[in-house]
Amino acid sequence: MAANSSDSSIAPLPAAPLPLSSTKENLTPIGSKIAELNESRSELLGRIQGLKQDLQSWRSKLDTQVKVYRDELSELKKSLNTEVDQLRSEFQELRTTLQQQQEDVTTSLRNLGLQDVSGDKKEGQETQDTVVEENGDKESNVSTKEVGTKEAES
């Protein structure tokens, strides 16, 4: 029986530390994972740098193209403004020329004795007569043309 009591008094042995070879084996997969992650990280950083450079290059090209288009638009605007001013000037000259020609024609007609321009106005005023309508005592100022039309209608 003494053997039983001595068995219970024996303390359990603590777990033995892993041998060094076992610890290295466990660390090797972790080390390789870290190496893979570092490599992947380096690749991603390289890609990001490449994308940043591509983006900067694209922006630079775009800015250059925008500047070229703005310059072209500015040139076109100047050209159009010049053409519009020229057309305005030409139309003003035409208007002035036409007015002068109209005045010259009027003056020439008067000088030639063709007083039709001013004579028509006087004759038109003189041809208005007071006409008494046949069916009443109403009087009205009617030109001779109107009288002829009224007579034709009757």
Coordinates of N, CA and C in Angstrom, one line a residue:
M1 N 0.8 -1.2 0.0 CA 0.0 0.0 0.0 C 0.9 1.2 0.0
A2 N 1.9 1.1 0.5 CA 2.9 2.2 0.5 C 3.2 2.6 -0.9
A3 N 3.1 1.8 -1.8 CA 3.5 2.1 -3.1 C 2.4 3.0 -3.7
N4 N 1.2 2.8 -3.3 CA 0.1 3.7 -3.9 C 0.3 5.1 -3.4
S5 N 0.6 5.3 -2.1 CA 0.8 6.7 -1.6 C 2.0 7.3 -2.3
S6 N 3.0 6.6 -2.6 CA 4.1 7.2 -3.2 C 3.8 7.5 -4.6
D7 N 2.9 6.8 -5.3 CA 2.5 7.1 -6.7 C 1.8 8.4 -6.7
S8 N 0.9 8.7 -5.7 CA 0.1 9.9 -5.8 C 1.0 11.1 -5.4
S9 N 2.1 10.9 -4.7 CA 2.9 12.0 -4.3 C 3.9 12.4 -5.5
I10 N 4.0 11.7 -6.5 CA 4.8 12.0 -7.6 C 4.1 13.1 -8.4
A11 N 4.7 14.2 -8.6 CA 4.2 15.3 -9.4 C 4.3 15.0 -10.9
P12 N 3.3 15.3 -11.6 CA 3.4 15.1 -13.1 C 4.5 15.9 -13.7
L13 N 5.2 15.4 -14.6 CA 6.3 16.1 -15.2 C 5.7 17.2 -16.2
P14 N 6.3 18.3 -16.1 CA 5.9 19.3 -17.1 C 6.1 18.9 -18.5
A15 N 5.4 19.4 -19.4 CA 5.5 19.0 -20.8 C 6.9 19.4 -21.3
A16 N 7.5 18.5 -21.9 CA 8.9 18.7 -22.3 C 9.0 19.7 -23.4
P17 N 9.9 20.6 -23.4 CA 10.0 21.6 -24.4 C 10.3 20.9 -25.8
L18 N 9.8 21.5 -26.8 CA 10.0 20.9 -28.1 C 11.5 21.0 -28.4
P19 N 11.9 19.9 -29.0 CA 13.3 20.0 -29.4 C 13.5 21.1 -30.4
L20 N 14.7 21.6 -30.6 CA 15.1 22.7 -31.5 C 14.7 22.4 -32.9
S21 N 14.9 21.2 -33.3 CA 14.6 20.8 -34.7 C 13.1 21.0 -35.0
S22 N 12.3 20.6 -34.0 CA 10.8 20.8 -34.2 C 10.4 22.2 -34.3
T23 N 11.0 23.1 -33.5 CA 10.7 24.5 -33.5 C 11.1 25.1 -34.9
K24 N 12.3 24.7 -35.4 CA 12.7 25.2 -36.7 C 11.8 24.8 -37.8
E25 N 11.3 23.6 -37.7 CA 10.4 23.1 -38.7 C 9.1 24.0 -38.7
N26 N 8.6 24.4 -37.5 CA 7.4 25.2 -37.4 C 7.7 26.6 -37.9
L27 N 8.9 27.1 -37.7 CA 9.2 28.5 -38.1 C 9.5 28.5 -39.6
T28 N 9.9 27.5 -40.2 CA 10.2 27.5 -41.6 C 8.9 27.8 -42.4
P29 N 7.8 27.2 -42.2 CA 6.6 27.6 -43.0 C 6.2 29.1 -42.7
I30 N 6.4 29.5 -41.5 CA 6.1 31.0 -41.2 C 7.1 31.8 -41.9
G31 N 8.3 31.5 -41.9 CA 9.4 32.2 -42.6 C 9.1 32.3 -44.1
S32 N 8.7 31.2 -44.7 CA 8.4 31.1 -46.1 C 7.2 32.0 -46.4
K33 N 6.2 31.9 -45.6 CA 5.0 32.7 -45.8 C 5.4 34.2 -45.7
I34 N 6.2 34.6 -44.8 CA 6.7 36.0 -44.7 C 7.4 36.4 -45.9
A35 N 8.3 35.5 -46.4 CA 9.0 35.8 -47.6 C 8.1 35.9 -48.8
E36 N 7.1 35.1 -48.9 CA 6.1 35.2 -50.0 C 5.3 36.5 -49.9
L37 N 4.9 36.8 -48.7 CA 4.2 38.1 -48.5 C 5.0 39.3 -48.8
N38 N 6.3 39.3 -48.4 CA 7.2 40.4 -48.8 C 7.4 40.5 -50.3
E39 N 7.5 39.3 -50.9 CA 7.7 39.3 -52.4 C 6.4 39.8 -53.1
S40 N 5.3 39.4 -52.6 CA 4.0 39.8 -53.1 C 3.8 41.3 -52.9
R41 N 4.2 41.8 -51.7 CA 4.2 43.2 -51.4 C 5.0 44.0 -52.3
S42 N 6.2 43.5 -52.6 CA 7.1 44.2 -53.5 C 6.6 44.3 -54.9
E43 N 5.9 43.2 -55.4 CA 5.3 43.2 -56.7 C 4.2 44.2 -56.8
L44 N 3.3 44.2 -55.7 CA 2.2 45.1 -55.7 C 2.7 46.6 -55.7
L45 N 3.7 46.9 -54.9 CA 4.3 48.2 -54.9 C 4.8 48.6 -56.2
G46 N 5.5 47.6 -56.9 CA 6.0 47.9 -58.2 C 4.9 48.2 -59.2
R47 N 3.8 47.4 -59.1 CA 2.6 47.7 -60.0 C 2.0 49.1 -59.7
I48 N 1.9 49.4 -58.4 CA 1.4 50.7 -58.0 C 2.2 51.8 -58.6
Q49 N 3.5 51.7 -58.4 CA 4.4 52.7 -59.0 C 4.3 52.8 -60.5
G50 N 4.2 51.7 -61.2 CA 4.0 51.7 -62.6 C 2.6 52.4 -63.0
L51 N 1.6 52.1 -62.2 CA 0.3 52.7 -62.5 C 0.4 54.2 -62.2
K52 N 1.1 54.6 -61.2 CA 1.2 56.0 -60.9 C 1.9 56.7 -62.0
Q53 N 3.0 56.1 -62.5 CA 3.7 56.7 -63.6 C 2.9 56.7 -64.9
D54 N 2.1 55.7 -65.2 CA 1.2 55.7 -66.3 C 0.2 56.8 -66.2
L55 N -0.4 57.0 -65.0 CA -1.4 58.0 -64.7 C -0.8 59.4 -64.9
Q56 N 0.4 59.6 -64.4 CA 1.1 60.9 -64.6 C 1.4 61.2 -66.1
S57 N 1.8 60.1 -66.8 CA 2.1 60.3 -68.2 C 0.8 60.6 -68.9
W58 N -0.3 59.9 -68.6 CA -1.6 60.1 -69.2 C -2.1 61.6 -68.9
R59 N -2.0 62.0 -67.7 CA -2.4 63.4 -67.3 C -1.6 64.4 -68.1
S60 N -0.3 64.1 -68.2 CA 0.6 65.1 -68.9 C 0.2 65.2 -70.4
K61 N -0.1 64.0 -71.0 CA -0.5 64.0 -72.4 C -1.8 64.7 -72.5
L62 N -2.7 64.4 -71.6 CA -4.1 65.0 -71.6 C -4.0 66.5 -71.5
D63 N -3.2 67.0 -70.5 CA -3.0 68.4 -70.4 C -2.4 69.1 -71.6
T64 N -1.4 68.4 -72.2 CA -0.9 68.9 -73.5 C -1.9 69.0 -74.6
Q65 N -2.7 68.0 -74.7 CA -3.8 68.0 -75.7 C -4.8 69.1 -75.5
V66 N -5.2 69.2 -74.2 CA -6.1 70.3 -73.8 C -5.6 71.7 -74.2
K67 N -4.3 71.9 -73.9 CA -3.7 73.1 -74.2 C -3.7 73.4 -75.7
V68 N -3.4 72.3 -76.5 CA -3.4 72.4 -78.0 C -4.8 72.8 -78.5
Y69 N -5.8 72.1 -77.9 CA -7.2 72.4 -78.4 C -7.6 73.8 -78.0
R70 N -7.2 74.3 -76.8 CA -7.5 75.6 -76.3 C -6.9 76.6 -77.3
D71 N -5.6 76.4 -77.6 CA -4.9 77.3 -78.5 C -5.6 77.3 -79.9
E72 N -6.0 76.2 -80.4 CA -6.7 76.1 -81.7 C -8.0 76.8 -81.6
L73 N -8.7 76.6 -80.5 CA -10.0 77.3 -80.4 C -9.8 78.8 -80.3
S74 N -8.8 79.2 -79.6 CA -8.5 80.7 -79.5 C -8.2 81.3 -80.8
E75 N -7.4 80.5 -81.6 CA -7.1 81.0 -83.0 C -8.4 81.1 -83.8
L76 N -9.2 80.0 -83.7 CA -10.4 80.0 -84.5 C -11.4 81.2 -84.1
K77 N -11.4 81.4 -82.8 CA -12.2 82.5 -82.3 C -11.7 83.9 -82.9
K78 N -10.5 84.1 -82.8 CA -9.9 85.3 -83.4 C -10.2 85.4 -84.9
S79 N -10.0 84.3 -85.6 CA -10.3 84.3 -87.0 C -11.7 84.6 -87.3
L80 N -12.6 84.0 -86.6 CA -14.1 84.3 -86.8 C -14.4 85.7 -86.5
N81 N -13.9 86.2 -85.4 CA -14.1 87.6 -85.0 C -13.7 88.6 -86.1
T82 N -12.5 88.3 -86.7 CA -12.0 89.1 -87.7 C -12.9 89.0 -89.0
E83 N -13.3 87.8 -89.3 CA -14.2 87.7 -90.4 C -15.6 88.4 -90.2
V84 N -16.1 88.3 -89.0 CA -17.4 88.9 -88.7 C -17.2 90.5 -88.8
D85 N -16.1 91.0 -88.3 CA -15.9 92.4 -88.4 C -15.7 92.8 -89.9
Q86 N -15.1 92.0 -90.6 CA -14.9 92.3 -92.1 C -16.3 92.3 -92.8
L87 N -17.1 91.3 -92.5 CA -18.4 91.3 -93.1 C -19.3 92.5 -92.6
R88 N -19.2 92.8 -91.4 CA -20.0 94.0 -90.9 C -19.5 95.3 -91.7
S89 N -18.2 95.4 -91.9 CA -17.7 96.5 -92.6 C -18.2 96.5 -94.1
E90 N -18.1 95.3 -94.7 CA -18.6 95.2 -96.1 C -20.1 95.5 -96.2
F91 N -20.9 95.0 -95.3 CA -22.3 95.3 -95.3 C -22.6 96.8 -95.1
Q92 N -21.8 97.4 -94.3 CA -22.0 98.9 -94.1 C -21.6 99.6 -95.3
E93 N -20.5 99.2 -96.0 CA -20.2 99.8 -97.3 C -21.2 99.6 -98.3
L94 N -21.8 98.4 -98.4 CA -22.9 98.1 -99.3 C -24.1 99.0 -99.0
R95 N -24.5 99.2 -97.8 CA -25.6 100.0 -97.4 C -25.4 101.4 -97.8
T96 N -24.2 101.9 -97.5 CA -23.8 103.3 -97.9 C -23.9 103.5 -99.4
T97 N -23.3 102.5 -100.1 CA -23.3 102.5 -101.6 C -24.7 102.5 -102.2
L98 N -25.5 101.6 -101.6 CA -26.9 101.6 -102.1 C -27.7 102.9 -101.8
Q99 N -27.5 103.4 -100.7 CA -28.1 104.7 -100.3 C -27.7 105.8 -101.3
Q100 N -26.4 105.8 -101.6 CA -25.8 106.8 -102.5 C -26.4 106.6 -103.9
Q101 N -26.4 105.4 -104.3 CA -27.0 105.1 -105.7 C -28.5 105.5 -105.7
Q102 N -29.2 105.3 -104.7 CA -30.6 105.6 -104.7 C -30.8 107.2 -104.8
E103 N -29.9 107.9 -104.0 CA -30.0 109.3 -104.1 C -29.6 109.8 -105.5
D104 N -28.6 109.2 -106.1 CA -28.1 109.6 -107.4 C -29.2 109.3 -108.4
V105 N -29.9 108.2 -108.4 CA -31.0 107.9 -109.3 C -32.1 108.9 -109.1
T106 N -32.5 109.3 -107.9 CA -33.5 110.2 -107.7 C -33.1 111.6 -108.2
T107 N -31.9 112.0 -108.0 CA -31.4 113.3 -108.5 C -31.4 113.3 -110.0
S108 N -30.9 112.2 -110.6 CA -30.8 112.1 -112.1 C -32.2 112.2 -112.7
L109 N -33.2 111.5 -112.1 CA -34.6 111.6 -112.6 C -35.1 113.0 -112.5
R110 N -34.8 113.7 -111.4 CA -35.3 115.1 -111.3 C -34.6 116.0 -112.3
N111 N -33.3 115.8 -112.5 CA -32.6 116.6 -113.5 C -33.0 116.3 -114.9
L112 N -33.4 115.1 -115.2 CA -33.8 114.8 -116.6 C -35.2 115.3 -116.9
G113 N -35.9 115.8 -115.9 CA -37.2 116.4 -116.2 C -38.3 115.3 -116.0
L114 N -37.9 114.2 -115.5 CA -38.9 113.2 -115.3 C -39.4 113.4 -113.8
Q115 N -40.4 114.3 -113.8 CA -40.9 114.7 -112.5 C -41.9 113.7 -112.0
D116 N -41.9 112.5 -112.5 CA -42.9 111.5 -112.1 C -42.9 111.2 -110.6
V117 N -41.7 111.2 -110.0 CA -41.6 110.9 -108.6 C -42.4 111.9 -107.8
S118 N -42.1 113.2 -108.0 CA -42.9 114.2 -107.3 C -44.2 114.5 -107.9
G119 N -44.3 114.4 -109.2 CA -45.5 114.7 -110.0 C -46.6 113.7 -109.6
D120 N -46.3 112.5 -109.5 CA -47.3 111.5 -109.1 C -48.0 111.8 -107.8
K121 N -47.3 112.3 -106.9 CA -47.9 112.7 -105.6 C -48.8 113.8 -105.8
K122 N -48.5 114.9 -106.6 CA -49.3 116.0 -106.8 C -50.6 115.6 -107.6
E123 N -50.4 114.9 -108.6 CA -51.5 114.4 -109.4 C -52.5 113.6 -108.6
G124 N -52.0 112.7 -107.8 CA -52.8 111.9 -106.9 C -53.6 112.7 -106.0
Q125 N -53.1 113.8 -105.5 CA -53.8 114.7 -104.6 C -54.9 115.5 -105.4
E126 N -54.6 115.9 -106.6 CA -55.5 116.7 -107.4 C -56.6 115.8 -108.0
T127 N -56.5 114.5 -108.2 CA -57.5 113.7 -108.8 C -58.6 113.3 -107.8
Q128 N -58.4 113.6 -106.5 CA -59.4 113.3 -105.6 C -60.6 114.3 -105.8
D129 N -61.7 113.8 -106.0 CA -62.9 114.7 -106.2 C -64.0 114.4 -105.2
T130 N -64.8 115.3 -105.0 CA -65.9 115.1 -104.1 C -67.0 114.4 -105.0
V131 N -67.4 113.2 -104.7 CA -68.3 112.5 -105.5 C -69.6 112.3 -104.7
V132 N -70.7 112.6 -105.4 CA -72.0 112.4 -104.8 C -72.5 111.0 -105.3
E133 N -72.8 110.2 -104.3 CA -73.2 108.8 -104.7 C -74.6 108.9 -105.3
E134 N -74.9 108.0 -106.2 CA -76.1 108.0 -106.9 C -77.3 107.8 -106.0
N135 N -77.2 106.9 -105.0 CA -78.3 106.5 -104.2 C -78.5 107.4 -102.9
G136 N -77.8 108.5 -102.8 CA -77.9 109.3 -101.6 C -77.2 110.6 -101.8
D137 N -77.3 111.4 -100.7 CA -76.7 112.7 -100.7 C -75.3 112.7 -100.0
K138 N -74.8 111.5 -99.8 CA -73.5 111.4 -99.1 C -72.4 111.9 -100.0
E139 N -71.4 112.6 -99.4 CA -70.3 113.0 -100.2 C -69.0 112.4 -99.5
S140 N -68.1 112.0 -100.4 CA -66.8 111.4 -99.9 C -65.7 111.8 -100.8
N141 N -64.5 111.8 -100.3 CA -63.3 112.0 -101.2 C -62.9 110.7 -101.7
V142 N -62.9 110.6 -103.0 CA -62.6 109.3 -103.7 C -61.7 109.6 -104.9
S143 N -60.7 108.9 -105.0 CA -59.8 109.1 -106.2 C -60.5 108.7 -107.5
T144 N -60.0 109.2 -108.6 CA -60.6 108.8 -109.9 C -60.5 107.3 -110.1
K145 N -59.5 106.7 -109.6 CA -59.4 105.2 -109.8 C -60.6 104.5 -109.1
E146 N -60.9 105.0 -107.9 CA -62.0 104.4 -107.1 C -63.3 104.7 -107.8
V147 N -63.4 105.9 -108.4 CA -64.7 106.2 -109.1 C -64.9 105.2 -110.3
G148 N -63.8 105.0 -111.0 CA -63.9 104.1 -112.1 C -64.2 102.7 -111.7
T149 N -63.7 102.3 -110.5 CA -64.0 101.0 -110.0 C -65.5 100.9 -109.6
K150 N -66.0 102.0 -109.0 CA -67.4 102.0 -108.5 C -68.3 102.0 -109.7
E151 N -67.9 102.7 -110.7 CA -68.8 102.8 -111.9 C -68.8 101.4 -112.6
A152 N -67.7 100.7 -112.6 CA -67.6 99.4 -113.2 C -68.5 98.4 -112.5
E153 N -68.5 98.6 -111.1 CA -69.3 97.7 -110.3 C -70.8 97.9 -110.5
S154 N -71.2 99.1 -110.9 CA -72.7 99.4 -111.0 C -73.3 98.8 -112.2

